[in-house]
GROMACS .gro file of C-alpha atoms in nm:
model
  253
    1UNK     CA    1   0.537   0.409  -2.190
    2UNK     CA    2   0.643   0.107  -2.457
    3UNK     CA    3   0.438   0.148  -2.765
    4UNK     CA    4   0.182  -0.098  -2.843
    5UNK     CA    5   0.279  -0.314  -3.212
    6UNK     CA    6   0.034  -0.214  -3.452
    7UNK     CA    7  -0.072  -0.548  -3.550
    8UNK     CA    8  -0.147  -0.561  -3.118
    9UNK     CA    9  -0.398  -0.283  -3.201
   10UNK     CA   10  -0.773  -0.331  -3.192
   11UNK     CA   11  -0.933  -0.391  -3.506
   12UNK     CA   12  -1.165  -0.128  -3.656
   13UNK     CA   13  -1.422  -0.174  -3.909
   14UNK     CA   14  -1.487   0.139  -4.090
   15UNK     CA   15  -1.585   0.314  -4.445
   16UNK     CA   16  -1.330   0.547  -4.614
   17UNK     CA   17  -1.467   0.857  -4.763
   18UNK     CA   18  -1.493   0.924  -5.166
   19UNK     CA   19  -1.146   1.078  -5.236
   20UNK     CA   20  -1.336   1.398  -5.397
   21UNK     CA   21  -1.156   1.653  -5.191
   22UNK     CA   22  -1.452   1.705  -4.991
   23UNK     CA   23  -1.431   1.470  -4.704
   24UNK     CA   24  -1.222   1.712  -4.453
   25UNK     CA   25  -0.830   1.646  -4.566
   26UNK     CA   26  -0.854   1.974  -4.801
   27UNK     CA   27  -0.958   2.249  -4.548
   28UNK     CA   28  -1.292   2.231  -4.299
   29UNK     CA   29  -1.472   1.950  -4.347
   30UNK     CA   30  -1.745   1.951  -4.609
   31UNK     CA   31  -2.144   1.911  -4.464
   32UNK     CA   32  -2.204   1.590  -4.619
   33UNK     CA   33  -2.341   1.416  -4.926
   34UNK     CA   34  -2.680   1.308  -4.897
   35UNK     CA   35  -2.698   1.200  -5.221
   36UNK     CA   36  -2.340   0.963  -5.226
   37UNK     CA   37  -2.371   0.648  -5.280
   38UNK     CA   38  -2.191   0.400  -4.900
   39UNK     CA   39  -1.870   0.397  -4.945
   40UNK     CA   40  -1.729   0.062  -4.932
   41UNK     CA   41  -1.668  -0.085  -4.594
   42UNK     CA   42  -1.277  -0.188  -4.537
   43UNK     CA   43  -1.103  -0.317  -4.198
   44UNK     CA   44  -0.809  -0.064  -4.031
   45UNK     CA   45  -0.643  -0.042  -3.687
   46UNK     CA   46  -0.679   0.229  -3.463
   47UNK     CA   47  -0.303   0.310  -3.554
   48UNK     CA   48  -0.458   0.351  -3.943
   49UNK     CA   49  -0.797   0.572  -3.770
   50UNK     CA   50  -0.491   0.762  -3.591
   51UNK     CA   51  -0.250   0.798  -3.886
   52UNK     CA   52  -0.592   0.907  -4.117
   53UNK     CA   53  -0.670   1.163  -3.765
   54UNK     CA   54  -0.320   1.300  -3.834
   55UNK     CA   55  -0.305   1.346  -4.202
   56UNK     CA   56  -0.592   1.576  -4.158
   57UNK     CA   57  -0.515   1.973  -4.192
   58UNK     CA   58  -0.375   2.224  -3.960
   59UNK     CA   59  -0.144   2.269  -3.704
   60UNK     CA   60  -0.404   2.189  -3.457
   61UNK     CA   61  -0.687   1.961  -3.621
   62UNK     CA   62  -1.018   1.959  -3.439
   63UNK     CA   63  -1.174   1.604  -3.515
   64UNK     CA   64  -1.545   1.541  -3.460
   65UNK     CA   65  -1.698   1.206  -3.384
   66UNK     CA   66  -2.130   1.209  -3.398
   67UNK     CA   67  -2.322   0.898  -3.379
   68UNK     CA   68  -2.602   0.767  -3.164
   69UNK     CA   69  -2.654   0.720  -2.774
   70UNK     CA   70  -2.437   0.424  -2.687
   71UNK     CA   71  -2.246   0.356  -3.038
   72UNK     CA   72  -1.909   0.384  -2.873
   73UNK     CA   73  -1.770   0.774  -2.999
   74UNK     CA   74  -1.659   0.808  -2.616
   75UNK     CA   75  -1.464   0.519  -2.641
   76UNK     CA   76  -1.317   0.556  -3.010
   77UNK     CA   77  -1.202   0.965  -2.878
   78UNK     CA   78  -0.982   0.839  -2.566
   79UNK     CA   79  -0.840   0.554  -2.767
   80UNK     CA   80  -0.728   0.818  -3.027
   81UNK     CA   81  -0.616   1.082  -2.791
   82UNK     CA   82  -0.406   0.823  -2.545
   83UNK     CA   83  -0.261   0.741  -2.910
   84UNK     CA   84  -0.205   1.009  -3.056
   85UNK     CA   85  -0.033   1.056  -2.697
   86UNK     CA   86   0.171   0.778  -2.729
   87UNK     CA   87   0.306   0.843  -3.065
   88UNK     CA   88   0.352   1.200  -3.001
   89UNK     CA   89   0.413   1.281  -2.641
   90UNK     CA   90   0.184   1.418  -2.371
   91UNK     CA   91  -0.036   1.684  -2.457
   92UNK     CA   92  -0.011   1.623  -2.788
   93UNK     CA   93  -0.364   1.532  -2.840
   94UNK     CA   94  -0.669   1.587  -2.625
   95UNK     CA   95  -1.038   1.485  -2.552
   96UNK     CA   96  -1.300   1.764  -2.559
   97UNK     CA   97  -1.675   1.626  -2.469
   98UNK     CA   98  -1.986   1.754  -2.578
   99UNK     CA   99  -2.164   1.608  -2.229
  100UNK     CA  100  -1.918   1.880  -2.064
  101UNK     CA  101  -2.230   2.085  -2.214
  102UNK     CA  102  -2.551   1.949  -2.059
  103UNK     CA  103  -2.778   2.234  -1.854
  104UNK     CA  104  -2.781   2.105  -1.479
  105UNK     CA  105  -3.040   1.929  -1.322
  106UNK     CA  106  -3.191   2.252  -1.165
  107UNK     CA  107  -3.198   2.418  -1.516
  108UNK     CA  108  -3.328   2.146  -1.671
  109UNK     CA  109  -3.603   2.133  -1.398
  110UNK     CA  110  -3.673   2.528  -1.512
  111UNK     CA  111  -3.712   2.425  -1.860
  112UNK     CA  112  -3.916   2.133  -1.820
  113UNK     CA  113  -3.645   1.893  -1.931
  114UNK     CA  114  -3.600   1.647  -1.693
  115UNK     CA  115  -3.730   1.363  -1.885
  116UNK     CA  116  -3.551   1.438  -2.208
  117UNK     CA  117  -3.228   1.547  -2.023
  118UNK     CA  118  -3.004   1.441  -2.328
  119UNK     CA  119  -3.167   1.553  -2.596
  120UNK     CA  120  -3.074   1.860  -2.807
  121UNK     CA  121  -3.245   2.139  -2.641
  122UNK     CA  122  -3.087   1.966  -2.273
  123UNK     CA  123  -2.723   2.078  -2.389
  124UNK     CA  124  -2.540   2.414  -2.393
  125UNK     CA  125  -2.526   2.414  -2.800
  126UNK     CA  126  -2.372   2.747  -2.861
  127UNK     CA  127  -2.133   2.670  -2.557
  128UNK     CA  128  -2.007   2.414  -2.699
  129UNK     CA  129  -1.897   2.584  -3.008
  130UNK     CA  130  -1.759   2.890  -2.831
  131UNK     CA  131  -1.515   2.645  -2.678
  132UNK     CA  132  -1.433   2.479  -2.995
  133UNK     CA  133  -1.361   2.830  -3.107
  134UNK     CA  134  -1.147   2.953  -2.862
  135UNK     CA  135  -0.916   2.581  -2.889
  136UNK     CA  136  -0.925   2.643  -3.244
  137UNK     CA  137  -0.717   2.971  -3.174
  138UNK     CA  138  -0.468   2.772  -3.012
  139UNK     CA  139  -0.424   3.036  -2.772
  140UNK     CA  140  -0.069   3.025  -2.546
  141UNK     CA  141  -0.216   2.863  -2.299
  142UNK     CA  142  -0.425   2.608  -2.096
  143UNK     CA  143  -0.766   2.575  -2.187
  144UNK     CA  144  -0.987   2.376  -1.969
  145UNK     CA  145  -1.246   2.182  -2.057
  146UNK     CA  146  -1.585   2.037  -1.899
  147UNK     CA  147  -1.723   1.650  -1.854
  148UNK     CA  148  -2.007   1.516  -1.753
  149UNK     CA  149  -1.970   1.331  -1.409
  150UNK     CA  150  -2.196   1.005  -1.405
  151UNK     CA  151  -2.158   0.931  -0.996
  152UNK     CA  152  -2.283   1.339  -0.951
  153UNK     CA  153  -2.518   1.330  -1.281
  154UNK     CA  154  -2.380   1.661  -1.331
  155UNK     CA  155  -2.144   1.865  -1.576
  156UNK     CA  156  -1.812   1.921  -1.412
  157UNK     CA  157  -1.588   2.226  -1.475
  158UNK     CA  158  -1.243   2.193  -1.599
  159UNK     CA  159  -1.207   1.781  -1.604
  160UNK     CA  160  -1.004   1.783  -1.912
  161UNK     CA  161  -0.743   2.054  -2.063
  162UNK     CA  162  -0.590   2.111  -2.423
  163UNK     CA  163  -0.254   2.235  -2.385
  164UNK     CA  164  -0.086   2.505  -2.654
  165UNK     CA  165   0.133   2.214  -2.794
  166UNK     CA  166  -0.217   2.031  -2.877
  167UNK     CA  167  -0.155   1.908  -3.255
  168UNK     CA  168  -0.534   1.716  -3.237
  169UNK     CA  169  -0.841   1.726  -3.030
  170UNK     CA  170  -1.110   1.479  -3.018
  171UNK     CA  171  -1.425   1.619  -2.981
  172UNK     CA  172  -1.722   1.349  -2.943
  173UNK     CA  173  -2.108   1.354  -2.888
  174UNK     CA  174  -2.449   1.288  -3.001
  175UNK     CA  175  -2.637   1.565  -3.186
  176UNK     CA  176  -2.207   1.735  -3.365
  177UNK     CA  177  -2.382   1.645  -3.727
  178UNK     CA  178  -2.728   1.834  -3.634
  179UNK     CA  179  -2.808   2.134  -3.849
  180UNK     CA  180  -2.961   2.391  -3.615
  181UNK     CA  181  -2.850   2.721  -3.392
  182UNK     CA  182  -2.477   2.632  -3.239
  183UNK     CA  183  -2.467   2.341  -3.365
  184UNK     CA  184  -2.378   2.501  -3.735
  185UNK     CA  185  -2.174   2.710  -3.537
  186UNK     CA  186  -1.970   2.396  -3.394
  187UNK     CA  187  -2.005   2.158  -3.701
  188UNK     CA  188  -1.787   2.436  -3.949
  189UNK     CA  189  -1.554   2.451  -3.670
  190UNK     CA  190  -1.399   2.117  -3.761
  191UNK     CA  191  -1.151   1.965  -3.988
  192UNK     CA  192  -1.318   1.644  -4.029
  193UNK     CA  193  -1.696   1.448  -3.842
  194UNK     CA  194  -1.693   1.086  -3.891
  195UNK     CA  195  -2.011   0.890  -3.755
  196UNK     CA  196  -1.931   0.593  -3.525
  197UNK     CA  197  -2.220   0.357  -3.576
  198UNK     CA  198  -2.381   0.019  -3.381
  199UNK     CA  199  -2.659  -0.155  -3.414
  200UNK     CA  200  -2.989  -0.068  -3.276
  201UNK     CA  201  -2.958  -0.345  -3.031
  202UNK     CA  202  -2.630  -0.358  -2.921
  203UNK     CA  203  -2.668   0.001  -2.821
  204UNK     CA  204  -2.984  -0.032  -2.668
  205UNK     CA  205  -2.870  -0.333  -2.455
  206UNK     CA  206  -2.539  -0.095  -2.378
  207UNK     CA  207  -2.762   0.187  -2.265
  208UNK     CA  208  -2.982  -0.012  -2.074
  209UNK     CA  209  -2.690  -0.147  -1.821
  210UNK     CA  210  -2.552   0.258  -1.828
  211UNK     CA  211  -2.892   0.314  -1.656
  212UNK     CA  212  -2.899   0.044  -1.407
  213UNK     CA  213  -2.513   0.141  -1.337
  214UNK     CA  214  -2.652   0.477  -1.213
  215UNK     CA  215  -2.884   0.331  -1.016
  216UNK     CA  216  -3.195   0.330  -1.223
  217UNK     CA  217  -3.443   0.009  -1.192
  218UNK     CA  218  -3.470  -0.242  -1.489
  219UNK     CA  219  -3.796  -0.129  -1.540
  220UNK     CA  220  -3.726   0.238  -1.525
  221UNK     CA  221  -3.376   0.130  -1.732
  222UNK     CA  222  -3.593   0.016  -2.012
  223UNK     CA  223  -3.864   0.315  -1.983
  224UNK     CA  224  -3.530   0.561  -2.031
  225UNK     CA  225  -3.409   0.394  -2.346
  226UNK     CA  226  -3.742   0.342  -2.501
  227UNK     CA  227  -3.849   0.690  -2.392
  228UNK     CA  228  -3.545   0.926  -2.446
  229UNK     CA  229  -3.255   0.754  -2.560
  230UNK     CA  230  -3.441   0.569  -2.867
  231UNK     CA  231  -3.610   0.960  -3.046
  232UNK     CA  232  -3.286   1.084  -2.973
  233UNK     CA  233  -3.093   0.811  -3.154
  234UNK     CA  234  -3.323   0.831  -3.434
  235UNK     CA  235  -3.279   1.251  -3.428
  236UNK     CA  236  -2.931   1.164  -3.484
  237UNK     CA  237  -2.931   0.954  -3.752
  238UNK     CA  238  -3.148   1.165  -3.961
  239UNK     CA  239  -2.806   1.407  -3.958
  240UNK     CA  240  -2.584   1.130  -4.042
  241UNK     CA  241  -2.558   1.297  -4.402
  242UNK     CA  242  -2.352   1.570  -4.253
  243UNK     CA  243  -2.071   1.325  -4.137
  244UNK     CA  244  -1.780   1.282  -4.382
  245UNK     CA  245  -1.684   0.884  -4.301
  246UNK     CA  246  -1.841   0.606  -4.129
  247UNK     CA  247  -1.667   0.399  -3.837
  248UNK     CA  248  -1.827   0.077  -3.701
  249UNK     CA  249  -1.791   0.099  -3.375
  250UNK     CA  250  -1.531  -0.022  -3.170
  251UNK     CA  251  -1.548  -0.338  -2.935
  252UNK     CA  252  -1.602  -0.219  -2.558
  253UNK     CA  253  -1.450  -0.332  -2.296
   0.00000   0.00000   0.00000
């Protein structure tokens, strides 16, 4: 595959962290500032998101990307990972999903979930960070990894893998900055969490379409956002603290 030019690269606005040693290129990334003042907001490529991805630590860096419902972190992780890819040669990076992690339909019908099916208590927390775990072994071999499958509205086993030549994985989803049972677990597990933002609109109006794209009504489209997608959103940015850097989000499309 011919390499894209860097100046072909999409544009990324983003915020670089305070160069205090604590914002994940020293070790594990720290838990966040709450009492930092924004850093300032600069423009970078993905190439420069990639090359910042890379300088992290370890020989296998586990990067985390939190952020709202519909701010673009699944987007941002495969651009990275077929990048990283690119530059480094297959396998060299991979994609690891928290939706891999939601409780099925039938479980969620046990719990009484069905209506918040994407909210914190609707996901496989301590999972999630038994996975990261085990990849952050690098073990000899394969590891598979879950998705979520939006056609089935169902996790699906073993969509993705990390291979024992994986030098960084991309692990993206809502609730990665949340301070709570597994998700502590998970959060100390990685080398760096930046927090891919949008505005409130924007990722309403994406989420809205995601709904009617599975089939949902406009109505009932609306009723999901306003009803589920919005408390979570705001559950997530009251953890933004816990994030070490700030990335506008990416254009989709």
């Amino acid at each position: 595959m011919q390499r894209r030019p860097d100046h072909a690269a999409p544009r990324l606005r983003h915020e670089r962290p305070e160069q205090d040693g604590r914002d994940g290129r020293n070790g594990r990334a720290g838990q966040g500032r709450p009492d930092a003042a924004p850093a300032r907001e600069t423009a970078d490529t993905l190439a420069g998101l990639l090359d910042d991805a890379l300088a992290l630590p370890g020989p296998r860096t586990l990067l985390g990307l939190a952020g709202p419902p519909g701010a673009g972190k699944s987007v941002l992780a495969r651009a990275l990972v077929a990048a990283a890819c690119e530059r480094l040669g297959d396998g060299a990076a991979a994609y690891v999903p928290l939706d891999g992690f939601h409780l099925s339909t039938s479980r969620l019908e046990q719990l009484g979930l069905t209506d918040r099916k994407g909210s914190p208590p609707s996901f496989d927390a301590h999972g999630y960070a038994a996975l990261l775990r085990r990849i952050a072994g690098a073990p000899p071999h394969t590891v598979h990894v879950p998705d979520y499958d939006r056609a089935l509205h169902e996790p699906v086993a073993a969509r993705h893998t990390v291979e024992p030549h994986c030098r960084l994985v991309v692990t993206e989803g809502n609730y990665l900055a949340l301070d709570g049972p597994g998700w502590r677990d998970a959060r100390a597990l990685l080398h760096a969490l930046w927090y891919v933002d949008a505005p409130d609109g924007l990722r309403e109006e994406r989420l809205r379409a995601r709904h009617r794209g599975n089939g949902s009504s406009p109505e009932r489209a609306a009723a999901r956002v306003s009803g589920n997608d919005r408390p979570n959103g705001e559950q997530v940015k009251a953890a933004r603290s816990r994030c070490d850097r700030t990335v506008l989000a990416p254009p989709l499309g």
